[in-house]
Amino acid sequence: EVQLVESGGGLVQPGRSLKLSCAASGFNFGEYAMHWVRQAPGKGLEWVSSISWNSGTIDYADSVKGRFTVFRDNAKNSLFLQLNSLRTVDTALYYCAKAGCSFTACYINYWGQGTPVTVSS
Amino acid sequence: DVVMTQSPDSLAVSLGERATINCKSSQSVLNISSSKNNLAWYQQEPGQPPKLLIYWASIREFGVPDRFSGSGSGTDFTLTISSLQAEDVALYYCQQYYTTPRTFGQGTKLEIK
C-alpha cells in the first residue's frame, strides 16, 4: 500500500524558514517523480514544485521560486521541501504527492494527508 | 501559464442523474508526439486529500467506479458521472500536466439536489 507521510509543518513567523519532509513507503520511491501541492484554508489546489525520479528535472511555481527548494533522498525514500523567507500567503496545507511516472509531466496518483504551515506574527 | 477554467463552480444533481463538469484550458494540453492529453481529474471529499479519478483525459484510475468517465481533447474536457451516488458529493478539480506550472482548475462543488 502506498503511504506518504508528511511532517515538519507548524506555526512560523514571516521571514523565517521551515523544512517539510515526506516519508514514502509501499512503492519503489526512486522510480517516480514527486510533487508538492498546497491548499490554503478554504481554497483550491495550488501546485508548488515537482522533482523527477533522479532529481534531473526540478520545477517551481513562480510564487515560490527562489524561496523554496525541493530535494529528495532516494536511499531514504524521502522527499523534502525547504521553505525560506516565508510569507503569510504561504499559509496552507502542504501535500506530498506521488506521480504516476518517473518524469514530472505526469498525473498525481497518490497524495499524503498533508502537513499544515501557518505563517503569522 | 496555462489557465484552467472549470464550469460550473457548483452543481446540484439528483441521485441517479447525470452530472457533467467542464474544464477548459487556455492553451492546448495535447502532446502531439504522444497523442495524449495531459489532463487529470481529481475528487476531494471534505477533510480528505484529493483522489485521482481520470488521467490522460480519459483513462479511469484503477478502482474508480465506471460511472466516472473523462472525455475531450486539446482545450476542452469533460468529467461525467453517469448516475450520481450520495458518496460522489465532493469537490472536483481538473489539472493540466503538459507544462509548468502544472495548474489546477478552481474546483467544482458537486451536491445532491
XYZ file of N, CA and C in Angstrom:
702
model
N 0.850 -1.193 0.000
C 0.000 0.000 0.000
C 0.888 1.246 0.000
N 0.621 2.147 -0.914
C 1.387 3.391 -0.981
C 1.035 4.273 0.218
N 2.053 4.745 0.899
C 1.853 5.683 2.002
C 2.811 6.849 1.850
N 2.282 8.033 2.060
C 3.072 9.260 2.046
C 2.740 10.006 3.327
N 3.744 10.194 4.171
C 3.510 10.811 5.470
C 4.355 12.071 5.582
N 3.667 13.201 5.596
C 4.346 14.483 5.700
C 4.569 14.866 7.160
N 5.597 15.652 7.376
C 5.886 16.181 8.704
C 6.663 17.476 8.557
N 6.770 18.206 9.655
C 7.585 19.410 9.652
C 6.805 20.710 9.612
N 5.503 20.617 9.428
C 4.714 21.837 9.397
C 4.583 22.447 10.776
N 4.046 23.673 10.812
C 3.862 24.333 12.098
C 3.621 25.810 11.932
N 3.659 26.513 13.060
C 3.473 27.961 13.093
C 4.842 28.631 13.022
N 4.995 29.563 12.107
C 6.277 30.229 11.928
C 6.036 31.701 11.606
N 6.949 32.535 12.031
C 6.812 33.967 11.765
C 7.213 34.309 10.331
N 6.659 35.364 9.786
C 7.066 35.797 8.440
C 8.575 36.028 8.372
N 9.143 35.590 7.244
C 10.571 35.734 7.040
C 11.392 34.561 7.523
N 10.803 33.692 8.339
C 11.540 32.542 8.865
C 11.480 31.366 7.914
N 12.079 30.260 8.331
C 12.196 29.070 7.481
C 11.549 27.859 8.120
N 11.295 26.875 7.282
C 10.710 25.615 7.720
C 11.139 24.545 6.734
N 11.295 23.335 7.201
C 11.635 22.223 6.311
C 10.577 21.144 6.446
N 9.932 20.842 5.335
C 8.941 19.786 5.312
C 9.579 18.484 4.828
N 9.120 17.387 5.389
C 9.599 16.069 4.991
C 8.424 15.194 4.591
N 8.687 14.235 3.750
C 7.680 13.271 3.321
C 8.332 11.897 3.285
N 7.843 11.008 4.132
C 8.347 9.633 4.165
C 7.455 8.763 3.300
N 8.055 8.120 2.306
C 7.297 7.313 1.357
C 7.518 5.828 1.609
N 6.475 5.060 1.390
C 6.583 3.613 1.516
C 5.547 2.947 0.634
N 5.753 1.654 0.388
C 4.783 0.893 -0.389
C 4.998 0.921 -1.885
N 6.075 1.570 -2.321
C 6.402 1.595 -3.751
C 7.887 1.873 -3.891
N 8.406 1.691 -5.088
C 9.814 1.951 -5.331
C 10.012 3.446 -5.535
N 10.285 4.127 -4.440
C 10.339 5.592 -4.422
C 11.259 6.146 -5.503
N 12.379 5.541 -5.689
C 13.390 6.047 -6.615
C 12.983 5.999 -8.074
N 11.836 5.399 -8.386
C 11.412 5.271 -9.783
C 10.381 6.319 -10.192
N 9.923 7.135 -9.246
C 8.811 8.034 -9.539
C 9.124 9.482 -9.235
N 8.559 10.353 -10.087
C 8.605 11.778 -9.790
C 7.693 12.066 -8.596
N 7.961 13.178 -7.955
C 7.180 13.582 -6.790
C 6.809 15.054 -6.904
N 5.734 15.415 -6.225
C 5.243 16.784 -6.249
C 4.950 17.274 -4.834
N 4.956 18.588 -4.684
C 4.356 19.257 -3.535
C 3.212 20.113 -4.067
N 2.055 19.986 -3.426
C 0.870 20.766 -3.771
C 0.339 21.345 -2.471
N -0.114 22.578 -2.489
C -0.640 23.173 -1.267
C -2.074 23.639 -1.453
N -2.737 23.781 -0.312
C -4.129 24.207 -0.323
C -4.340 25.160 0.843
N -4.528 26.424 0.537
C -4.806 27.414 1.573
C -6.187 27.138 2.165
N -6.410 27.550 3.401
C -7.693 27.270 4.059
C -8.885 27.723 3.223
N -9.784 26.777 2.922
C -10.983 27.087 2.172
C -10.774 27.381 0.704
N -9.563 27.135 0.211
C -9.235 27.459 -1.172
C -8.971 26.200 -1.993
N -8.625 26.411 -3.260
C -8.357 25.301 -4.162
C -6.923 24.809 -4.074
N -6.589 23.907 -4.982
C -5.272 23.292 -5.019
C -4.300 24.160 -5.812
N -3.082 24.280 -5.286
C -2.029 25.032 -5.964
C -0.772 24.164 -6.048
N -0.362 23.849 -7.264
C 0.885 23.114 -7.440
C 2.056 23.989 -7.017
N 2.996 23.414 -6.266
C 4.120 24.171 -5.722
C 5.431 23.798 -6.415
N 5.707 22.494 -6.512
C 7.003 22.070 -7.024
C 6.939 20.613 -7.445
N 7.851 20.244 -8.344
C 7.963 18.841 -8.719
C 9.425 18.486 -8.949
N 9.724 17.200 -8.786
C 11.087 16.708 -8.953
C 11.023 15.341 -9.606
N 11.834 15.135 -10.617
C 11.822 13.864 -11.320
C 12.509 12.784 -10.487
N 12.467 11.567 -10.971
C 12.943 10.414 -10.206
C 14.408 10.545 -9.793
N 15.211 11.167 -10.651
C 16.653 11.263 -10.387
C 17.088 12.682 -10.061
N 16.105 13.543 -9.754
C 16.359 14.957 -9.441
C 16.889 15.732 -10.642
N 16.795 15.145 -11.831
C 17.303 15.813 -13.017
C 16.410 16.944 -13.509
N 15.137 16.866 -13.181
C 14.188 17.919 -13.564
C 13.494 18.411 -12.302
N 13.629 19.691 -12.042
C 13.016 20.312 -10.868
C 12.311 21.578 -11.329
N 11.080 21.750 -10.903
C 10.308 22.924 -11.290
C 9.608 23.520 -10.080
N 9.341 24.819 -10.169
C 8.672 25.536 -9.087
C 7.602 26.461 -9.652
N 6.579 26.680 -8.847
C 5.633 27.739 -9.161
C 6.343 29.078 -8.997
N 5.945 30.061 -9.799
C 6.570 31.376 -9.718
C 6.443 31.972 -8.317
N 5.352 31.646 -7.636
C 5.089 32.222 -6.315
C 6.095 31.771 -5.254
N 6.814 30.680 -5.526
C 7.757 30.165 -4.523
C 9.193 30.107 -5.053
N 9.361 30.379 -6.332
C 10.688 30.271 -6.937
C 11.670 31.201 -6.245
N 12.832 30.663 -5.915
C 13.853 31.444 -5.214
C 13.722 31.415 -3.703
N 12.592 30.913 -3.201
C 12.381 30.827 -1.758
C 12.280 29.378 -1.276
N 11.703 28.531 -2.106
C 11.515 27.123 -1.742
C 12.488 26.261 -2.538
N 12.922 25.177 -1.915
C 13.803 24.223 -2.587
C 13.306 22.814 -2.337
N 13.128 22.060 -3.404
C 12.703 20.667 -3.285
C 13.914 19.766 -3.508
N 13.992 18.701 -2.743
C 15.041 17.718 -2.955
C 14.574 16.382 -2.424
N 15.274 15.354 -2.810
C 14.874 14.010 -2.425
C 16.099 13.166 -2.094
N 15.852 12.147 -1.277
C 16.893 11.183 -0.920
C 16.320 9.810 -1.237
N 16.664 9.288 -2.405
C 16.076 8.014 -2.825
C 16.520 6.860 -1.920
N 17.690 6.974 -1.355
C 18.167 5.909 -0.463
C 17.332 5.826 0.809
N 16.740 6.961 1.172
C 15.946 7.008 2.400
C 14.455 7.148 2.115
N 14.075 6.974 0.840
C 12.654 7.057 0.458
C 11.986 8.323 0.992
N 12.671 9.426 0.826
C 12.193 10.673 1.422
C 12.235 11.839 0.442
N 11.231 12.695 0.594
C 11.115 13.927 -0.187
C 11.118 15.084 0.797
N 11.676 16.202 0.368
C 11.777 17.353 1.261
C 11.386 18.636 0.529
N 10.964 19.609 1.317
C 10.726 20.941 0.786
C 11.238 21.943 1.807
N 12.264 22.682 1.425
C 12.810 23.729 2.283
C 12.096 25.027 1.952
N 11.460 25.610 2.960
C 10.696 26.828 2.771
C 11.445 27.971 3.462
N 11.937 28.911 2.696
C 12.640 30.068 3.243
C 11.860 31.349 2.982
N 12.173 32.382 3.734
C 11.540 33.698 3.546
C 10.031 33.569 3.465
N 9.474 32.878 4.434
C 8.040 32.587 4.398
C 7.204 33.850 4.517
N 6.070 33.821 3.837
C 5.130 34.935 3.810
C 3.778 34.456 4.318
N 2.946 35.367 4.736
C 1.631 34.983 5.242
C 0.826 34.236 4.170
N 1.043 34.572 2.902
C 0.303 33.914 1.811
C 0.746 32.466 1.594
N 1.818 32.060 2.251
C 2.262 30.666 2.161
C 1.497 29.756 3.125
N 0.647 30.348 3.952
C -0.155 29.561 4.884
C -1.047 28.597 4.116
N -0.889 27.309 4.392
C -1.634 26.294 3.646
C -1.355 24.908 4.219
N -2.139 23.957 3.768
C -1.855 22.545 3.996
C -0.984 22.082 2.834
N 0.172 21.539 3.144
C 1.121 21.132 2.106
C 1.044 19.615 1.932
N 0.704 19.209 0.713
C 0.604 17.803 0.379
C 1.859 17.327 -0.342
N 2.339 16.180 0.069
C 3.336 15.429 -0.682
C 2.555 14.509 -1.617
N 2.976 14.410 -2.867
C 2.193 13.642 -3.829
C 3.108 12.872 -4.773
N 2.690 11.678 -5.092
C 3.457 10.795 -5.967
C 2.930 10.884 -7.388
N 3.838 11.003 -8.339
C 3.443 10.982 -9.751
C 3.264 9.535 -10.212
N 2.537 9.396 -11.303
C 2.346 8.072 -11.870
C 3.456 7.661 -12.818
N 4.452 8.524 -12.975
C 5.552 8.312 -13.915
C 6.867 8.754 -13.276
N 7.947 8.442 -13.952
C 9.254 8.863 -13.456
C 9.536 10.337 -13.774
N 8.844 10.867 -14.759
C 9.061 12.247 -15.164
C 7.943 13.124 -14.586
N 8.199 14.420 -14.570
C 7.291 15.321 -13.854
C 6.047 15.696 -14.645
N 6.081 15.530 -15.952
C 4.893 15.851 -16.773
C 3.917 14.688 -16.709
N 3.378 14.487 -15.528
C 2.587 13.297 -15.254
C 1.545 13.608 -14.195
N 0.486 12.836 -14.199
C -0.566 12.988 -13.211
C -0.064 12.555 -11.836
N -0.838 12.936 -10.811
C -0.548 12.547 -9.440
C -1.489 11.402 -9.079
N -0.939 10.279 -8.652
C -1.818 9.156 -8.347
C -1.941 8.822 -6.858
N -1.127 9.463 -6.023
C -1.287 9.287 -4.587
C -0.928 10.590 -3.872
N -1.657 10.851 -2.816
C -1.467 12.052 -2.021
C -1.308 11.669 -0.549
N -0.469 12.420 0.163
C -0.420 12.269 1.610
C -1.584 13.011 2.245
N -1.621 12.984 3.564
C -2.677 13.686 4.304
C -2.375 15.171 4.468
N -1.139 15.542 4.232
C -0.759 16.945 4.313
C -0.202 17.341 5.674
N 0.615 18.389 5.660
C 1.132 18.974 6.889
C 0.843 20.472 6.838
N 0.271 21.022 7.915
C -0.143 22.423 7.874
C 1.011 23.373 8.167
N 1.064 24.436 7.397
C 2.033 25.503 7.613
C 1.243 26.797 7.825
N 1.499 27.441 8.956
C 0.851 28.714 9.258
C 1.929 29.765 9.447
N 1.854 30.794 8.644
C 2.832 31.882 8.721
C 2.122 33.102 9.298
N 2.518 33.448 10.491
C 1.849 34.548 11.183
C 2.768 35.116 12.254
N 2.629 36.403 12.488
C 3.425 37.044 13.536
C 2.670 37.010 14.864
N 1.342 31.106 -18.260
C 0.762 29.964 -17.559
C -0.510 29.498 -18.267
N -0.750 28.190 -18.193
C -1.995 27.649 -18.725
C -3.077 27.807 -17.662
N -4.096 28.548 -18.005
C -5.202 28.777 -17.076
C -6.266 27.708 -17.315
N -6.654 27.040 -16.229
C -7.684 26.015 -16.300
C -8.970 26.580 -15.697
N -10.027 26.585 -16.474
C -11.294 27.160 -16.034
C -12.370 26.091 -16.029
N -12.894 25.823 -14.865
C -13.946 24.819 -14.720
C -15.320 25.482 -14.708
N -16.289 24.750 -15.225
C -17.668 25.214 -15.145
C -18.594 24.019 -14.951
N -19.639 24.196 -14.132
C -19.890 25.387 -13.312
C -19.023 25.375 -12.048
N -19.129 26.431 -11.238
C -18.435 26.449 -9.954
C -19.101 25.497 -8.961
N -20.415 25.357 -9.088
C -21.141 24.415 -8.245
C -22.286 23.809 -9.037
N -22.682 22.644 -8.601
C -23.638 21.856 -9.366
C -24.456 21.006 -8.396
N -25.778 21.033 -8.553
C -26.657 20.187 -7.738
C -27.411 19.248 -8.665
N -27.261 17.966 -8.417
C -27.847 16.937 -9.280
C -28.617 15.934 -8.418
N -29.717 15.449 -8.926
C -30.500 14.444 -8.200
C -29.793 13.092 -8.230
N -29.995 12.319 -7.200
C -29.432 10.972 -7.143
C -29.894 10.179 -8.369
N -28.940 9.494 -8.981
C -29.239 8.688 -10.154
C -29.175 9.448 -11.472
N -29.061 10.756 -11.391
C -28.988 11.565 -12.607
C -27.524 11.784 -13.022
N -27.372 12.321 -14.213
C -26.035 12.559 -14.765
C -25.487 13.904 -14.291
N -24.212 13.910 -13.954
C -23.518 15.146 -13.599
C -22.385 15.369 -14.593
N -22.278 16.596 -15.074
C -21.247 16.939 -16.063
C -20.480 18.168 -15.612
N -19.177 18.024 -15.565
C -18.295 19.126 -15.186
C -17.339 19.387 -16.342
N -17.201 20.639 -16.704
C -16.356 21.023 -17.825
C -15.065 21.685 -17.362
N -14.043 21.534 -18.164
C -12.743 22.121 -17.878
C -12.154 22.618 -19.193
N -11.795 23.877 -19.213
C -11.239 24.470 -20.426
C -9.854 25.025 -20.120
N -8.898 24.684 -20.950
C -7.541 25.193 -20.780
C -7.293 26.347 -21.741
N -6.443 27.276 -21.320
C -6.179 28.474 -22.130
C -5.301 28.173 -23.342
N -4.672 27.006 -23.328
C -3.951 26.535 -24.496
C -4.014 25.016 -24.531
N -3.744 24.440 -25.675
C -3.862 23.002 -25.820
C -2.915 22.266 -24.875
N -3.406 21.181 -24.293
C -2.562 20.326 -23.449
C -2.351 18.975 -24.114
N -2.565 18.952 -25.426
C -2.332 17.743 -26.198
C -0.857 17.650 -26.572
N -0.219 16.566 -26.166
C 1.149 16.297 -26.536
C 1.129 15.609 -27.901
N 1.544 16.315 -28.923
C 1.454 15.799 -30.292
C 2.287 14.522 -30.451
N 3.434 14.497 -29.841
C 4.333 13.355 -30.034
C 3.779 12.068 -29.430
N 3.032 12.213 -28.327
C 2.470 11.021 -27.674
C 0.997 10.833 -28.012
N 0.394 11.845 -28.597
C -1.051 11.851 -28.883
C -1.873 11.719 -27.605
N -1.305 12.190 -26.501
C -2.018 12.127 -25.227
C -2.315 13.536 -24.728
N -3.485 13.680 -24.151
C -3.838 14.921 -23.487
C -3.398 14.846 -22.038
N -2.556 15.805 -21.634
C -2.003 15.800 -20.275
C -2.973 16.472 -19.308
N -4.062 15.738 -19.014
C -5.155 16.292 -18.228
C -5.656 15.227 -17.256
N -5.779 15.610 -15.987
C -6.271 14.694 -14.959
C -7.448 15.305 -14.224
N -8.250 14.447 -13.650
C -9.367 14.835 -12.789
C -9.187 14.227 -11.397
N -9.465 15.041 -10.379
C -9.350 14.598 -9.002
C -10.651 14.886 -8.257
N -10.915 14.050 -7.283
C -12.058 14.224 -6.387
C -11.527 14.500 -4.987
N -12.068 15.517 -4.331
C -11.658 15.796 -2.960
C -12.884 15.847 -2.058
N -12.992 14.876 -1.201
C -14.060 14.854 -0.210
C -13.656 15.743 0.960
N -14.631 16.244 1.719
C -14.312 17.162 2.827
C -13.313 16.566 3.814
N -12.279 17.332 4.116
C -11.291 16.910 5.087
C -10.314 15.856 4.607
N -10.367 15.542 3.320
C -9.509 14.490 2.768
C -8.593 15.047 1.686
N -7.477 14.356 1.427
C -6.663 14.768 0.274
C -7.378 14.410 -1.012
N -6.969 15.008 -2.107
C -7.566 14.653 -3.400
C -7.289 13.190 -3.741
N -8.131 12.689 -4.641
C -8.001 11.318 -5.127
C -8.074 11.356 -6.646
N -7.160 10.638 -7.279
C -7.138 10.604 -8.744
C -8.327 9.807 -9.281
N -9.044 10.406 -10.227
C -10.140 9.715 -10.899
C -9.770 9.307 -12.327
N -9.272 10.284 -13.067
C -9.034 10.144 -14.521
C -7.674 10.741 -14.847
N -6.917 10.091 -15.719
C -5.668 10.660 -16.213
C -5.575 10.466 -17.717
N -4.615 11.187 -18.337
C -4.544 11.254 -19.798
C -5.946 11.521 -20.379
N -6.695 12.326 -19.687
C -8.015 12.844 -20.063
C -9.147 11.827 -20.032
N -8.841 10.563 -20.241
C -9.947 9.607 -20.381
C -9.701 8.238 -19.761
N -8.551 8.045 -19.142
C -8.254 6.741 -18.541
C -8.666 6.746 -17.072
N -9.551 5.840 -16.741
C -10.046 5.747 -15.371
C -8.997 5.057 -14.503
N -8.721 5.675 -13.354
C -7.769 5.068 -12.406
C -8.333 3.750 -11.879
N -7.447 2.817 -11.592
C -7.858 1.529 -11.041
C -8.674 1.727 -9.768
N -9.829 1.065 -9.716
C -10.668 1.132 -8.524
C -11.732 2.219 -8.564
N -11.646 3.113 -9.546
C -12.651 4.165 -9.673
C -13.892 3.582 -10.357
N -15.069 3.808 -9.795
C -16.294 3.236 -10.384
C -16.479 3.670 -11.838
N -17.054 2.774 -12.632
C -17.168 3.070 -14.066
C -18.253 4.094 -14.388
N -18.944 4.602 -13.377
C -19.869 5.705 -13.639
C -19.115 7.019 -13.898
N -17.816 7.040 -13.547
C -16.968 8.196 -13.821
C -16.293 8.012 -15.177
N -16.377 9.039 -16.020
C -15.682 8.984 -17.304
C -15.164 10.360 -17.676
N -14.080 10.373 -18.427
C -13.489 11.616 -18.881
C -13.418 11.635 -20.398
N -13.602 12.817 -20.956
C -13.535 12.960 -22.418
C -12.971 14.323 -22.771
N -12.713 14.496 -24.058
C -12.220 15.775 -24.548
C -10.813 15.693 -25.076
N -10.402 16.758 -25.746
C -9.064 16.832 -26.310
C -8.704 18.278 -26.589
N -7.408 18.543 -26.545
C -6.941 19.882 -26.873
C -7.133 20.865 -25.733
N -8.244 21.580 -25.765
C -8.506 22.590 -24.740
C -9.819 22.376 -23.985
N -10.628 21.445 -24.408
C -11.944 21.261 -23.800
C -12.144 19.837 -23.315
N -12.449 19.727 -22.020
C -12.539 18.431 -21.368
C -13.790 18.355 -20.495
N -14.248 17.130 -20.290
C -15.465 16.905 -19.512
C -15.293 15.710 -18.605
N -15.756 15.869 -17.364
C -15.876 14.757 -16.428
C -17.366 14.476 -16.297
N -17.745 13.240 -16.515
C -19.147 12.851 -16.429
C -19.328 11.767 -15.380
N -20.313 11.986 -14.528
C -20.749 10.945 -13.602
C -22.109 10.490 -14.106
N -22.202 9.268 -14.559
C -23.388 8.844 -15.301
C -24.635 8.716 -14.436
N -24.435 8.316 -13.185
C -25.566 8.136 -12.279
C -25.096 8.509 -10.885
N -25.459 9.698 -10.454
C -24.903 10.250 -9.224
C -25.277 9.429 -7.994
N -24.272 9.143 -7.194
C -24.473 8.462 -5.916
C -24.178 9.434 -4.776
N -24.720 9.125 -3.608
C -24.556 10.031 -2.468
C -23.080 10.255 -2.126
N -22.269 9.229 -2.314
C -20.852 9.330 -1.960
C -20.048 10.161 -2.960
N -20.689 10.630 -4.023
C -19.988 11.446 -5.015
C -19.979 12.927 -4.644
N -20.656 13.287 -3.571
C -20.633 14.676 -3.109
C -19.202 15.034 -2.729
N -18.659 16.029 -3.410
C -17.237 16.354 -3.249
C -16.916 17.570 -4.097
N -15.658 17.984 -3.982
C -15.083 18.971 -4.902
C -14.337 18.209 -5.981
N -14.428 18.706 -7.191
C -13.747 18.079 -8.319
C -12.825 19.103 -8.980
N -11.593 18.667 -9.263
C -10.594 19.533 -9.869
C -10.035 18.884 -11.131
N -9.816 19.699 -12.149
C -9.003 19.251 -13.277
C -7.601 19.842 -13.116
N -6.627 19.201 -13.726
C -5.254 19.676 -13.687
C -4.582 19.352 -15.009
N -3.831 20.310 -15.528
C -3.009 20.029 -16.698
C -1.590 19.775 -16.240
N -0.965 18.761 -16.829
C 0.431 18.488 -16.519
C 1.267 18.510 -17.793
N 0.815 19.301 -18.753
C 1.518 19.443 -20.026
C 2.733 20.355 -19.882
N 2.579 21.396 -19.092
C 3.656 22.349 -18.925
C 3.660 22.873 -17.495
N 4.761 23.524 -17.108
C 4.809 24.130 -15.788
C 4.430 25.599 -15.888
N 3.767 26.141 -14.873
C 3.292 25.446 -13.675
C 2.136 24.508 -13.992
N 2.055 23.445 -13.258
C 1.057 22.389 -13.508
C -0.262 22.783 -12.845
N -1.006 23.600 -13.525
C -2.138 24.316 -12.962
C -3.389 23.477 -12.801
N -4.122 23.819 -11.735
C -5.416 23.216 -11.434
C -6.533 24.177 -11.807
N -7.700 23.619 -12.087
C -8.896 24.423 -12.178
C -9.289 24.890 -10.784
N -10.251 25.789 -10.719
C -10.642 26.390 -9.441
C -11.512 25.456 -8.600
N -11.957 24.370 -9.213
C -12.786 23.403 -8.482
C -14.268 23.572 -8.767
N -14.973 22.458 -8.742
C -16.429 22.435 -8.893
C -17.017 21.662 -7.723
N -17.928 22.296 -7.021
C -18.573 21.657 -5.867
C -19.818 20.935 -6.336
N -19.865 19.641 -6.100
C -20.994 18.812 -6.527
C -21.832 18.432 -5.315
N -23.112 18.737 -5.403
C -24.039 18.459 -4.301
C -25.238 17.668 -4.809
N -25.995 17.145 -3.869
C -27.221 16.425 -4.188
C -28.392 17.411 -4.197
N -29.207 17.322 -5.234
C -30.405 18.167 -5.298
C -31.518 17.549 -4.473
